[in-house]
């Protein structure tokens, strides 16, 4: 099992970078559909979105790549792996 995270993780106890307005807008429906029970900008939300990465809309994934939350290479790797 490959445990490469879809989203970048903050190191140590440092807080994760704020979610951009563009990501919030692009991922609004994905958030509601898959991870609505988690608060914004929480580790739990990032973990949930990571687990559901294969279900996220293309618009959301593109916004996440642009914001630096995930690399295009990781998106492509997961797509090839069917995840």
N, CA, C and O atoms as CSV, one atom per row, in Angstrom:
chain,resi,resn,atom,element,x,y,z
A,1,UNK,N,N,0.857,-1.192,0.000
A,1,UNK,CA,C,0.000,0.000,0.000
A,1,UNK,C,C,0.885,1.231,0.000
A,1,UNK,O,O,1.808,1.343,0.807
A,2,UNK,N,N,0.603,2.154,-0.907
A,2,UNK,CA,C,1.387,3.375,-0.999
A,2,UNK,C,C,0.763,4.430,-0.102
A,2,UNK,O,O,-0.423,4.732,-0.237
A,3,UNK,N,N,1.527,4.984,0.795
A,3,UNK,CA,C,1.018,5.963,1.753
A,3,UNK,C,C,1.400,7.387,1.392
A,3,UNK,O,O,1.332,8.273,2.245
A,4,UNK,N,N,1.800,7.631,0.152
A,4,UNK,CA,C,2.151,8.987,-0.261
A,4,UNK,C,C,0.933,9.881,-0.099
A,4,UNK,O,O,-0.114,9.592,-0.678
A,5,UNK,N,N,1.036,10.948,0.662
A,5,UNK,CA,C,-0.134,11.800,0.881
A,5,UNK,C,C,-0.497,12.615,-0.351
A,5,UNK,O,O,0.375,13.091,-1.079
A,6,UNK,N,N,-1.794,12.767,-0.572
A,6,UNK,CA,C,-2.300,13.585,-1.663
A,6,UNK,C,C,-2.053,15.055,-1.347
A,6,UNK,O,O,-1.728,15.839,-2.240
A,7,UNK,N,N,-2.202,15.422,-0.111
A,7,UNK,CA,C,-2.008,16.808,0.312
A,7,UNK,C,C,-0.700,16.928,1.049
A,7,UNK,O,O,-0.259,15.997,1.723
A,8,UNK,N,N,-0.084,18.087,0.915
A,8,UNK,CA,C,1.151,18.313,1.664
A,8,UNK,C,C,0.810,18.381,3.145
A,8,UNK,O,O,-0.259,18.861,3.524
A,9,UNK,N,N,1.685,17.919,3.944
A,9,UNK,CA,C,1.487,17.939,5.396
A,9,UNK,C,C,2.420,18.972,6.000
A,9,UNK,O,O,3.531,19.188,5.513
A,10,UNK,N,N,1.958,19.605,7.059
A,10,UNK,CA,C,2.853,20.528,7.750
A,10,UNK,C,C,3.776,19.707,8.633
A,10,UNK,O,O,3.416,18.612,9.065
A,11,UNK,N,N,4.954,20.227,8.900
A,11,UNK,CA,C,5.903,19.491,9.722
A,11,UNK,C,C,5.712,19.841,11.183
A,11,UNK,O,O,5.398,20.978,11.536
A,12,UNK,N,N,5.907,18.852,12.012
A,12,UNK,CA,C,5.818,19.058,13.449
A,12,UNK,C,C,4.480,19.610,13.879
A,12,UNK,O,O,3.437,19.206,13.364
A,13,UNK,N,N,4.508,20.533,14.823
A,13,UNK,CA,C,3.281,21.106,15.364
A,13,UNK,C,C,2.846,22.353,14.603
A,13,UNK,O,O,1.839,22.971,14.947
A,14,UNK,N,N,3.594,22.722,13.580
A,14,UNK,CA,C,3.249,23.919,12.812
A,14,UNK,C,C,1.886,23.751,12.156
A,14,UNK,O,O,1.547,22.663,11.691
A,15,UNK,N,N,1.124,24.801,12.119
A,15,UNK,CA,C,-0.204,24.750,11.507
A,15,UNK,C,C,-0.076,24.646,9.997
A,15,UNK,O,O,0.866,25.170,9.403
A,16,UNK,N,N,-1.031,23.967,9.387
A,16,UNK,CA,C,-1.057,23.858,7.932
A,16,UNK,C,C,-1.352,25.225,7.338
A,16,UNK,O,O,-1.974,26.077,7.972
A,17,UNK,N,N,-0.897,25.416,6.114
A,17,UNK,CA,C,-1.146,26.680,5.427
A,17,UNK,C,C,-2.643,26.871,5.234
A,17,UNK,O,O,-3.364,25.899,5.011
A,18,UNK,N,N,-3.118,28.102,5.315
A,18,UNK,CA,C,-4.548,28.359,5.116
A,18,UNK,C,C,-5.008,27.909,3.740
A,18,UNK,O,O,-4.256,27.988,2.768
A,19,UNK,N,N,-6.225,27.445,3.664
A,19,UNK,CA,C,-6.821,27.050,2.400
A,19,UNK,C,C,-7.198,28.321,1.653
A,19,UNK,O,O,-7.857,29.202,2.204
A,20,UNK,N,N,-6.780,28.410,0.407
A,20,UNK,CA,C,-7.039,29.623,-0.364
A,20,UNK,C,C,-8.519,29.740,-0.723
A,20,UNK,O,O,-9.254,28.752,-0.734
A,21,UNK,N,N,-8.937,30.971,-1.016
A,21,UNK,CA,C,-10.324,31.217,-1.449
A,21,UNK,C,C,-10.619,30.464,-2.738
A,21,UNK,O,O,-11.730,29.968,-2.928
A,22,UNK,N,N,-9.626,30.376,-3.630
A,22,UNK,CA,C,-9.817,29.650,-4.892
A,22,UNK,C,C,-10.088,28.173,-4.635
A,22,UNK,O,O,-10.960,27.580,-5.270
A,23,UNK,N,N,-9.343,27.577,-3.708
A,23,UNK,CA,C,-9.569,26.165,-3.365
A,23,UNK,C,C,-10.929,26.003,-2.701
A,23,UNK,O,O,-11.662,25.062,-3.005
A,24,UNK,N,N,-11.268,26.915,-1.797
A,24,UNK,CA,C,-12.578,26.825,-1.144
A,24,UNK,C,C,-13.701,26.855,-2.173
A,24,UNK,O,O,-14.651,26.078,-2.076
A,25,UNK,N,N,-13.601,27.744,-3.157
A,25,UNK,CA,C,-14.648,27.862,-4.176
A,25,UNK,C,C,-14.685,26.619,-5.070
A,25,UNK,O,O,-15.759,26.085,-5.347
A,26,UNK,N,N,-13.514,26.161,-5.520
A,26,UNK,CA,C,-13.449,25.029,-6.445
A,26,UNK,C,C,-13.828,23.704,-5.787
A,26,UNK,O,O,-14.331,22.797,-6.451
A,27,UNK,N,N,-13.588,23.597,-4.487
A,27,UNK,CA,C,-13.799,22.329,-3.786
A,27,UNK,C,C,-15.047,22.326,-2.901
A,27,UNK,O,O,-15.266,21.384,-2.139
A,28,UNK,N,N,-15.848,23.358,-2.998
A,28,UNK,CA,C,-17.012,23.490,-2.123
A,28,UNK,C,C,-17.916,22.251,-2.160
A,28,UNK,O,O,-18.275,21.715,-1.112
A,29,UNK,N,N,-18.279,21.802,-3.350
A,29,UNK,CA,C,-19.167,20.639,-3.455
A,29,UNK,C,C,-18.488,19.353,-3.000
A,29,UNK,O,O,-19.122,18.501,-2.377
A,30,UNK,N,N,-17.198,19.210,-3.309
A,30,UNK,CA,C,-16.451,18.031,-2.865
A,30,UNK,C,C,-16.392,17.991,-1.337
A,30,UNK,O,O,-16.560,16.939,-0.719
A,31,UNK,N,N,-16.151,19.151,-0.749
A,31,UNK,CA,C,-16.118,19.257,0.710
A,31,UNK,C,C,-17.451,18.802,1.301
A,31,UNK,O,O,-17.484,17.991,2.226
A,32,UNK,N,N,-18.550,19.333,0.756
A,32,UNK,CA,C,-19.881,18.973,1.272
A,32,UNK,C,C,-20.180,17.489,1.077
A,32,UNK,O,O,-20.740,16.841,1.961
A,33,UNK,N,N,-19.804,16.956,-0.085
A,33,UNK,CA,C,-20.115,15.559,-0.403
A,33,UNK,C,C,-19.295,14.554,0.385
A,33,UNK,O,O,-19.812,13.497,0.745
A,34,UNK,N,N,-18.039,14.848,0.663
A,34,UNK,CA,C,-17.145,13.847,1.235
A,34,UNK,C,C,-16.616,14.160,2.625
A,34,UNK,O,O,-16.319,13.238,3.385
A,35,UNK,N,N,-16.489,15.435,2.980
A,35,UNK,CA,C,-15.763,15.771,4.206
A,35,UNK,C,C,-16.423,16.880,5.017
A,35,UNK,O,O,-15.755,17.535,5.817
A,36,UNK,N,N,-17.718,17.103,4.826
A,36,UNK,CA,C,-18.418,18.207,5.459
A,36,UNK,C,C,-18.430,18.192,6.976
A,36,UNK,O,O,-18.681,19.215,7.614
A,37,UNK,N,N,-18.158,17.033,7.549
A,37,UNK,CA,C,-18.175,16.963,9.014
A,37,UNK,C,C,-16.898,17.500,9.650
A,37,UNK,O,O,-16.815,17.608,10.874
A,38,UNK,N,N,-15.900,17.836,8.831
A,38,UNK,CA,C,-14.632,18.334,9.360
A,38,UNK,C,C,-14.537,19.844,9.202
A,38,UNK,O,O,-15.023,20.400,8.217
A,39,UNK,N,N,-13.922,20.499,10.153
A,39,UNK,CA,C,-13.736,21.935,10.104
A,39,UNK,C,C,-12.713,22.328,9.049
A,39,UNK,O,O,-11.805,21.563,8.726
A,40,UNK,N,N,-12.877,23.536,8.519
A,40,UNK,CA,C,-11.921,24.036,7.535
A,40,UNK,C,C,-10.546,24.198,8.169
A,40,UNK,O,O,-10.411,24.517,9.350
A,41,UNK,N,N,-9.539,23.967,7.347
A,41,UNK,CA,C,-8.142,24.129,7.757
A,41,UNK,C,C,-7.736,23.235,8.923
A,41,UNK,O,O,-6.888,23.608,9.734
A,42,UNK,N,N,-8.348,22.052,9.004
A,42,UNK,CA,C,-7.972,21.091,10.037
A,42,UNK,C,C,-7.197,19.939,9.410
A,42,UNK,O,O,-7.319,19.663,8.216
A,43,UNK,N,N,-6.416,19.287,10.222
A,43,UNK,CA,C,-5.694,18.102,9.764
A,43,UNK,C,C,-6.690,17.021,9.352
A,43,UNK,O,O,-6.454,16.294,8.387
A,44,UNK,N,N,-7.796,16.915,10.074
A,44,UNK,CA,C,-8.811,15.913,9.754
A,44,UNK,C,C,-9.407,16.150,8.369
A,44,UNK,O,O,-9.660,15.195,7.634
A,45,UNK,N,N,-9.631,17.404,8.007
A,45,UNK,CA,C,-10.161,17.710,6.676
A,45,UNK,C,C,-9.152,17.320,5.607
A,45,UNK,O,O,-9.520,16.696,4.611
A,46,UNK,N,N,-7.897,17.675,5.794
A,46,UNK,CA,C,-6.877,17.321,4.799
A,46,UNK,C,C,-6.777,15.801,4.666
A,46,UNK,O,O,-6.619,15.292,3.556
A,47,UNK,N,N,-6.865,15.083,5.762
A,47,UNK,CA,C,-6.823,13.621,5.714
A,47,UNK,C,C,-8.033,13.067,4.974
A,47,UNK,O,O,-7.905,12.123,4.194
A,48,UNK,N,N,-9.196,13.640,5.210
A,48,UNK,CA,C,-10.417,13.208,4.535
A,48,UNK,C,C,-10.311,13.456,3.035
A,48,UNK,O,O,-10.641,12.577,2.240
A,49,UNK,N,N,-9.859,14.632,2.644
A,49,UNK,CA,C,-9.729,14.942,1.228
A,49,UNK,C,C,-8.679,14.024,0.587
A,49,UNK,O,O,-8.822,13.628,-0.570
A,50,UNK,N,N,-7.646,13.696,1.324
A,50,UNK,CA,C,-6.626,12.769,0.840
A,50,UNK,C,C,-7.253,11.401,0.573
A,50,UNK,O,O,-7.037,10.813,-0.486
A,51,UNK,N,N,-8.025,10.900,1.528
A,51,UNK,CA,C,-8.681,9.595,1.376
A,51,UNK,C,C,-9.652,9.586,0.194
A,51,UNK,O,O,-9.842,8.551,-0.445
A,52,UNK,N,N,-10.252,10.711,-0.092
A,52,UNK,CA,C,-11.246,10.811,-1.154
A,52,UNK,C,C,-10.691,11.432,-2.432
A,52,UNK,O,O,-11.459,11.820,-3.313
A,53,UNK,N,N,-9.382,11.529,-2.543
A,53,UNK,CA,C,-8.752,12.181,-3.683
A,53,UNK,C,C,-9.228,11.665,-5.028
A,53,UNK,O,O,-9.375,12.443,-5.970
A,54,UNK,N,N,-9.471,10.368,-5.135
A,54,UNK,CA,C,-9.908,9.780,-6.399
A,54,UNK,C,C,-11.332,10.181,-6.772
A,54,UNK,O,O,-11.739,10.003,-7.920
A,55,UNK,N,N,-12.092,10.718,-5.826
A,55,UNK,CA,C,-13.474,11.130,-6.074
A,55,UNK,C,C,-13.605,12.634,-6.332
A,55,UNK,O,O,-14.657,13.095,-6.774
A,56,UNK,N,N,-12.558,13.389,-6.063
A,56,UNK,CA,C,-12.645,14.844,-6.170
A,56,UNK,C,C,-12.821,15.290,-7.614
A,56,UNK,O,O,-12.295,14.670,-8.539
A,57,UNK,N,N,-13.565,16.368,-7.792
A,57,UNK,CA,C,-13.798,16.915,-9.131
A,57,UNK,C,C,-12.487,17.423,-9.729
A,57,UNK,O,O,-11.556,17.789,-9.011
A,58,UNK,N,N,-12.441,17.435,-11.054
A,58,UNK,CA,C,-11.253,17.942,-11.744
A,58,UNK,C,C,-11.000,19.402,-11.373
A,58,UNK,O,O,-9.852,19.815,-11.210
A,59,UNK,N,N,-12.075,20.180,-11.240
A,59,UNK,CA,C,-11.943,21.590,-10.864
A,59,UNK,C,C,-11.265,21.714,-9.499
A,59,UNK,O,O,-10.397,22.567,-9.316
A,60,UNK,N,N,-11.651,20.881,-8.554
A,60,UNK,CA,C,-11.054,20.907,-7.218
A,60,UNK,C,C,-9.585,20.489,-7.281
A,60,UNK,O,O,-8.719,21.157,-6.716
A,61,UNK,N,N,-9.315,19.396,-7.959
A,61,UNK,CA,C,-7.932,18.911,-8.058
A,61,UNK,C,C,-7.040,19.965,-8.706
A,61,UNK,O,O,-5.925,20.202,-8.242
A,62,UNK,N,N,-7.524,20.601,-9.778
A,62,UNK,CA,C,-6.726,21.641,-10.435
A,62,UNK,C,C,-6.433,22.803,-9.489
A,62,UNK,O,O,-5.324,23.336,-9.486
A,63,UNK,N,N,-7.419,23.195,-8.689
A,63,UNK,CA,C,-7.212,24.280,-7.720
A,63,UNK,C,C,-6.209,23.863,-6.653
A,63,UNK,O,O,-5.389,24.674,-6.223
A,64,UNK,N,N,-6.265,22.609,-6.224
A,64,UNK,CA,C,-5.324,22.109,-5.217
A,64,UNK,C,C,-3.899,22.097,-5.758
A,64,UNK,O,O,-2.953,22.421,-5.040
A,65,UNK,N,N,-3.749,21.722,-7.028
A,65,UNK,CA,C,-2.423,21.740,-7.657
A,65,UNK,C,C,-1.912,23.172,-7.725
A,65,UNK,O,O,-0.767,23.445,-7.365
A,66,UNK,N,N,-2.750,24.076,-8.180
A,66,UNK,CA,C,-2.343,25.486,-8.316
A,66,UNK,C,C,-1.961,26.097,-6.974
A,66,UNK,O,O,-1.061,26.934,-6.901
A,67,UNK,N,N,-2.649,25.674,-5.908
A,67,UNK,CA,C,-2.366,26.202,-4.569
A,67,UNK,C,C,-1.164,25.525,-3.909
A,67,UNK,O,O,-0.729,25.941,-2.836
A,68,UNK,N,N,-0.627,24.483,-4.550
A,68,UNK,CA,C,0.524,23.790,-3.970
A,68,UNK,C,C,0.152,22.750,-2.935
A,68,UNK,O,O,1.023,22.270,-2.209
A,69,UNK,N,N,-1.109,22.393,-2.848
A,69,UNK,CA,C,-1.551,21.380,-1.882
A,69,UNK,C,C,-1.161,19.978,-2.329
A,69,UNK,O,O,-0.976,19.083,-1.504
A,70,UNK,N,N,-1.038,19.794,-3.641
A,70,UNK,CA,C,-0.660,18.503,-4.208
A,70,UNK,C,C,0.087,18.787,-5.507
A,70,UNK,O,O,-0.183,19.784,-6.177
A,71,UNK,N,N,1.014,17.923,-5.858
A,71,UNK,CA,C,1.752,18.126,-7.105
A,71,UNK,C,C,1.008,17.475,-8.269
A,71,UNK,O,O,0.254,16.518,-8.090
A,72,UNK,N,N,1.235,18.008,-9.447
A,72,UNK,CA,C,0.643,17.412,-10.652
A,72,UNK,C,C,1.170,15.996,-10.832
A,72,UNK,O,O,0.439,15.115,-11.285
A,73,UNK,N,N,2.423,15.772,-10.483
A,73,UNK,CA,C,3.015,14.433,-10.595
A,73,UNK,C,C,2.275,13.441,-9.707
A,73,UNK,O,O,2.042,12.303,-10.116
A,74,UNK,N,N,1.904,13.855,-8.500
A,74,UNK,CA,C,1.164,12.966,-7.597
A,74,UNK,C,C,-0.231,12.688,-8.135
A,74,UNK,O,O,-0.713,11.558,-8.047
A,75,UNK,N,N,-0.883,13.696,-8.689
A,75,UNK,CA,C,-2.206,13.504,-9.287
A,75,UNK,C,C,-2.110,12.479,-10.415
A,75,UNK,O,O,-2.929,11.563,-10.496
A,76,UNK,N,N,-1.117,12.633,-11.279
A,76,UNK,CA,C,-0.940,11.717,-12.400
A,76,UNK,C,C,-0.595,10.313,-11.919
A,76,UNK,O,O,-1.095,9.330,-12.466
A,77,UNK,N,N,0.257,10.211,-10.899
A,77,UNK,CA,C,0.627,8.899,-10.355
A,77,UNK,C,C,-0.601,8.187,-9.821
A,77,UNK,O,O,-0.797,7.001,-10.088
A,78,UNK,N,N,-1.430,8.896,-9.070
A,78,UNK,CA,C,-2.643,8.295,-8.526
A,78,UNK,C,C,-3.630,7.918,-9.620
A,78,UNK,O,O,-4.303,6.891,-9.532
A,79,UNK,N,N,-3.714,8.746,-10.645
A,79,UNK,CA,C,-4.620,8.440,-11.757
A,79,UNK,C,C,-4.191,7.134,-12.443
A,79,UNK,O,O,-5.024,6.276,-12.737
A,80,UNK,N,N,-2.885,6.996,-12.693
A,80,UNK,CA,C,-2.370,5.767,-13.314
A,80,UNK,C,C,-2.620,4.564,-12.422
A,80,UNK,O,O,-2.885,3.468,-12.916
A,81,UNK,N,N,-2.537,4.758,-11.106
A,81,UNK,CA,C,-2.731,3.655,-10.164
A,81,UNK,C,C,-4.210,3.379,-9.896
A,81,UNK,O,O,-4.550,2.433,-9.184
A,82,UNK,N,N,-5.081,4.201,-10.464
A,82,UNK,CA,C,-6.506,4.003,-10.254
A,82,UNK,C,C,-6.996,4.442,-8.887
A,82,UNK,O,O,-7.980,3.917,-8.367
A,83,UNK,N,N,-6.286,5.432,-8.302
A,83,UNK,CA,C,-6.662,5.910,-6.967
A,83,UNK,C,C,-7.103,7.319,-7.068
A,83,UNK,O,O,-7.467,7.925,-6.061
